[in-house]
Amino acid sequence: MKGIKIPEGTFFQQRVWREIVKIPRGSVMTYKALATRIGSPNAVRAVANAVGANPLVITIPCHRVIRSDGTLGGYSGRGGVSMKRKLLRDEGVEVAK
DNA sequence: AATCGGGCGTACA
DNA sequence: CTGTACGCCCGAT
């Protein structure tokens, strides 16, 4: 949280992105945990939407956000889910399925 | 294992 | 401004 710049967007998105950036490398966070983190444990869908609207994949490691089941879920970035899995494995995270 | 509905917010008409 | 449709989902049946 020193020089990371978050692009403009809705309050929700900024809040979600802010939390995603806080995720340490080599670790993953579930959408539910993220939703609860921002104060809306039941708004997990809205959160997922905000993550999907992430314009900066290099600044915001949205690939570190996975489902509660351990699955990767989806990925709107370049390469799709395949890239997401690759990035996670690259950080040393064993991906289920 | 597969299917359905639910909760929240954004985008579009 | 009001209504409808959709999403990188979740939980229950």
PDB file of C-alpha atoms (C1' of nucleotides) in Angstrom:
ATOM      1  CA  MET A   1       0.000   0.000   0.000  1.00  0.00           C
ATOM      2  CA  LYS A   2       2.754   2.407  -0.832  1.00  0.00           C
ATOM      3  CA  GLY A   3       2.718   3.376  -4.461  1.00  0.00           C
ATOM      4  CA  ILE A   4       0.038   1.206  -5.896  1.00  0.00           C
ATOM      5  CA  LYS A   5      -2.307   3.292  -7.967  1.00  0.00           C
ATOM      6  CA  ILE A   6      -5.898   2.200  -8.371  1.00  0.00           C
ATOM      7  CA  PRO A   7      -7.748   3.317 -11.512  1.00  0.00           C
ATOM      8  CA  GLU A   8     -10.950   5.274 -11.226  1.00  0.00           C
ATOM      9  CA  GLY A   9     -14.233   3.435 -10.940  1.00  0.00           C
ATOM     10  CA  THR A  10     -17.139   2.912  -8.611  1.00  0.00           C
ATOM     11  CA  PHE A  11     -16.721   2.917  -4.841  1.00  0.00           C
ATOM     12  CA  PHE A  12     -17.408  -0.767  -4.770  1.00  0.00           C
ATOM     13  CA  GLN A  13     -14.758  -1.553  -7.308  1.00  0.00           C
ATOM     14  CA  GLN A  14     -12.147   0.567  -5.612  1.00  0.00           C
ATOM     15  CA  ARG A  15     -12.898  -1.161  -2.328  1.00  0.00           C
ATOM     16  CA  VAL A  16     -12.637  -4.611  -3.894  1.00  0.00           C
ATOM     17  CA  TRP A  17      -9.472  -3.805  -5.848  1.00  0.00           C
ATOM     18  CA  ARG A  18      -7.947  -2.292  -2.732  1.00  0.00           C
ATOM     19  CA  GLU A  19      -8.370  -5.610  -0.924  1.00  0.00           C
ATOM     20  CA  ILE A  20      -7.101  -7.671  -3.822  1.00  0.00           C
ATOM     21  CA  VAL A  21      -3.893  -5.671  -3.932  1.00  0.00           C
ATOM     22  CA  LYS A  22      -3.406  -6.479  -0.256  1.00  0.00           C
ATOM     23  CA  ILE A  23      -3.256 -10.172  -1.041  1.00  0.00           C
ATOM     24  CA  PRO A  24       0.332 -11.399  -0.479  1.00  0.00           C
ATOM     25  CA  ARG A  25       2.104 -13.212  -3.303  1.00  0.00           C
ATOM     26  CA  GLY A  26       1.785 -16.987  -3.250  1.00  0.00           C
ATOM     27  CA  SER A  27      -1.538 -16.738  -1.462  1.00  0.00           C
ATOM     28  CA  VAL A  28      -5.105 -16.785  -2.711  1.00  0.00           C
ATOM     29  CA  MET A  29      -8.367 -15.302  -1.470  1.00  0.00           C
ATOM     30  CA  THR A  30     -11.906 -16.485  -2.102  1.00  0.00           C
ATOM     31  CA  TYR A  31     -14.666 -14.257  -3.416  1.00  0.00           C
ATOM     32  CA  LYS A  32     -16.681 -14.858  -0.301  1.00  0.00           C
ATOM     33  CA  ALA A  33     -13.834 -13.857   1.994  1.00  0.00           C
ATOM     34  CA  LEU A  34     -13.332 -10.807  -0.150  1.00  0.00           C
ATOM     35  CA  ALA A  35     -17.003  -9.890  -0.016  1.00  0.00           C
ATOM     36  CA  THR A  36     -17.010 -10.293   3.750  1.00  0.00           C
ATOM     37  CA  ARG A  37     -13.846  -8.230   3.888  1.00  0.00           C
ATOM     38  CA  ILE A  38     -15.481  -5.229   2.262  1.00  0.00           C
ATOM     39  CA  GLY A  39     -18.490  -5.547   4.530  1.00  0.00           C
ATOM     40  CA  SER A  40     -20.913  -7.359   2.241  1.00  0.00           C
ATOM     41  CA  PRO A  41     -20.684 -11.141   2.725  1.00  0.00           C
ATOM     42  CA  ASN A  42     -23.854 -11.620   0.707  1.00  0.00           C
ATOM     43  CA  ALA A  43     -22.804  -9.360  -2.141  1.00  0.00           C
ATOM     44  CA  VAL A  44     -20.325 -11.885  -3.446  1.00  0.00           C
ATOM     45  CA  ARG A  45     -21.798 -11.618  -6.933  1.00  0.00           C
ATOM     46  CA  ALA A  46     -21.441  -7.887  -7.071  1.00  0.00           C
ATOM     47  CA  VAL A  47     -17.859  -8.334  -5.903  1.00  0.00           C
ATOM     48  CA  ALA A  48     -17.138 -10.869  -8.599  1.00  0.00           C
ATOM     49  CA  ASN A  49     -18.502  -8.360 -11.065  1.00  0.00           C
ATOM     50  CA  ALA A  50     -16.167  -5.681  -9.800  1.00  0.00           C
ATOM     51  CA  VAL A  51     -13.201  -8.022 -10.069  1.00  0.00           C
ATOM     52  CA  GLY A  52     -14.191  -8.905 -13.609  1.00  0.00           C
ATOM     53  CA  ALA A  53     -14.152  -5.226 -14.458  1.00  0.00           C
ATOM     54  CA  ASN A  54     -10.517  -4.976 -13.448  1.00  0.00           C
ATOM     55  CA  PRO A  55      -8.808  -3.015 -16.260  1.00  0.00           C
ATOM     56  CA  LEU A  56      -5.297  -3.479 -14.876  1.00  0.00           C
ATOM     57  CA  VAL A  57      -4.434  -7.140 -14.630  1.00  0.00           C
ATOM     58  CA  ILE A  58      -0.778  -6.308 -13.924  1.00  0.00           C
ATOM     59  CA  THR A  59      -1.534  -3.954 -11.080  1.00  0.00           C
ATOM     60  CA  ILE A  60      -4.393  -5.890  -9.583  1.00  0.00           C
ATOM     61  CA  PRO A  61      -3.674  -9.628  -9.169  1.00  0.00           C
ATOM     62  CA  CYS A  62      -7.245 -10.649  -9.778  1.00  0.00           C
ATOM     63  CA  HIS A  63      -5.890 -14.108 -10.626  1.00  0.00           C
ATOM     64  CA  ARG A  64      -5.236 -14.578  -6.921  1.00  0.00           C
ATOM     65  CA  VAL A  65      -8.974 -14.518  -6.323  1.00  0.00           C
ATOM     66  CA  ILE A  66     -10.580 -17.936  -6.601  1.00  0.00           C
ATOM     67  CA  ARG A  67     -13.822 -19.637  -5.649  1.00  0.00           C
ATOM     68  CA  SER A  68     -14.690 -21.078  -2.265  1.00  0.00           C
ATOM     69  CA  ASP A  69     -14.505 -24.583  -3.692  1.00  0.00           C
ATOM     70  CA  GLY A  70     -10.870 -24.181  -4.574  1.00  0.00           C
ATOM     71  CA  THR A  71     -11.577 -23.916  -8.280  1.00  0.00           C
ATOM     72  CA  LEU A  72     -10.211 -21.046 -10.300  1.00  0.00           C
ATOM     73  CA  GLY A  73     -13.576 -19.852 -11.477  1.00  0.00           C
ATOM     74  CA  GLY A  74     -13.284 -17.524 -14.445  1.00  0.00           C
ATOM     75  CA  TYR A  75     -10.885 -14.983 -15.825  1.00  0.00           C
ATOM     76  CA  SER A  76     -11.655 -12.070 -18.122  1.00  0.00           C
ATOM     77  CA  GLY A  77      -7.984 -11.344 -18.732  1.00  0.00           C
ATOM     78  CA  ARG A  78      -5.867 -12.350 -21.712  1.00  0.00           C
ATOM     79  CA  GLY A  79      -5.522 -16.123 -21.958  1.00  0.00           C
ATOM     80  CA  GLY A  80      -8.672 -16.787 -19.984  1.00  0.00           C
ATOM     81  CA  VAL A  81      -8.758 -19.376 -17.238  1.00  0.00           C
ATOM     82  CA  SER A  82      -5.641 -21.010 -18.662  1.00  0.00           C
ATOM     83  CA  MET A  83      -3.572 -17.926 -17.923  1.00  0.00           C
ATOM     84  CA  LYS A  84      -5.090 -17.659 -14.465  1.00  0.00           C
ATOM     85  CA  ARG A  85      -4.050 -21.215 -13.659  1.00  0.00           C
ATOM     86  CA  LYS A  86      -0.590 -20.591 -15.041  1.00  0.00           C
ATOM     87  CA  LEU A  87      -0.116 -17.486 -12.932  1.00  0.00           C
ATOM     88  CA  LEU A  88      -1.227 -19.259  -9.763  1.00  0.00           C
ATOM     89  CA  ARG A  89       1.080 -22.213 -10.393  1.00  0.00           C
ATOM     90  CA  ASP A  90       3.840 -19.779 -11.132  1.00  0.00           C
ATOM     91  CA  GLU A  91       3.466 -18.397  -7.633  1.00  0.00           C
ATOM     92  CA  GLY A  92       3.665 -21.856  -6.161  1.00  0.00           C
ATOM     93  CA  VAL A  93      -0.033 -22.301  -5.587  1.00  0.00           C
ATOM     94  CA  GLU A  94      -1.304 -25.811  -6.242  1.00  0.00           C
ATOM     95  CA  VAL A  95      -4.532 -25.484  -8.166  1.00  0.00           C
ATOM     96  CA  ALA A  96      -7.346 -27.983  -7.686  1.00  0.00           C
ATOM     97  CA  LYS A  97      -8.793 -29.300 -10.953  1.00  0.00           C
TER      98      LYS A  97
ATOM     99  C1'  DA B   1     -23.479 -35.010  -9.604  1.00  0.00           C
ATOM    100  C1'  DA B   2     -26.579 -31.723 -11.592  1.00  0.00           C
ATOM    101  C1'  DT B   3     -29.987 -28.027 -11.296  1.00  0.00           C
ATOM    102  C1'  DC B   4     -32.355 -23.808  -9.371  1.00  0.00           C
ATOM    103  C1'  DG B   5     -32.898 -19.689  -6.942  1.00  0.00           C
ATOM    104  C1'  DG B   6     -30.986 -15.993  -4.289  1.00  0.00           C
ATOM    105  C1'  DG B   7     -28.433 -11.350  -3.032  1.00  0.00           C
ATOM    106  C1'  DC B   8     -25.979  -7.073  -4.683  1.00  0.00           C
ATOM    107  C1'  DG B   9     -24.389  -3.794  -7.973  1.00  0.00           C
ATOM    108  C1'  DT B  10     -23.600  -2.167 -12.809  1.00  0.00           C
ATOM    109  C1'  DA B  11     -24.845  -1.371 -17.530  1.00  0.00           C
ATOM    110  C1'  DC B  12     -28.177  -0.511 -20.890  1.00  0.00           C
ATOM    111  C1'  DA B  13     -32.877   0.770 -22.948  1.00  0.00           C
TER     112       DA B  13
ATOM    113  C1'  DC C   1     -35.759   8.296 -13.227  1.00  0.00           C
ATOM    114  C1'  DT C   2     -37.752   3.158 -13.590  1.00  0.00           C
ATOM    115  C1'  DG C   3     -37.235  -1.514 -15.383  1.00  0.00           C
ATOM    116  C1'  DT C   4     -34.658  -5.458 -17.227  1.00  0.00           C
ATOM    117  C1'  DA C   5     -30.556  -8.368 -17.883  1.00  0.00           C
ATOM    118  C1'  DC C   6     -26.144 -10.162 -16.364  1.00  0.00           C
ATOM    119  C1'  DG C   7     -21.890 -11.580 -13.703  1.00  0.00           C
ATOM    120  C1'  DC C   8     -14.489 -14.345 -12.514  1.00  0.00           C
ATOM    121  C1'  DC C   9     -20.652 -16.650  -7.319  1.00  0.00           C
ATOM    122  C1'  DC C  10     -22.754 -19.505  -3.303  1.00  0.00           C
ATOM    123  C1'  DG C  11     -25.738 -22.536  -0.949  1.00  0.00           C
ATOM    124  C1'  DA C  12     -29.389 -25.598  -0.837  1.00  0.00           C
ATOM    125  C1'  DT C  13     -32.236 -29.228  -2.913  1.00  0.00           C
TER     126       DT C  13
END
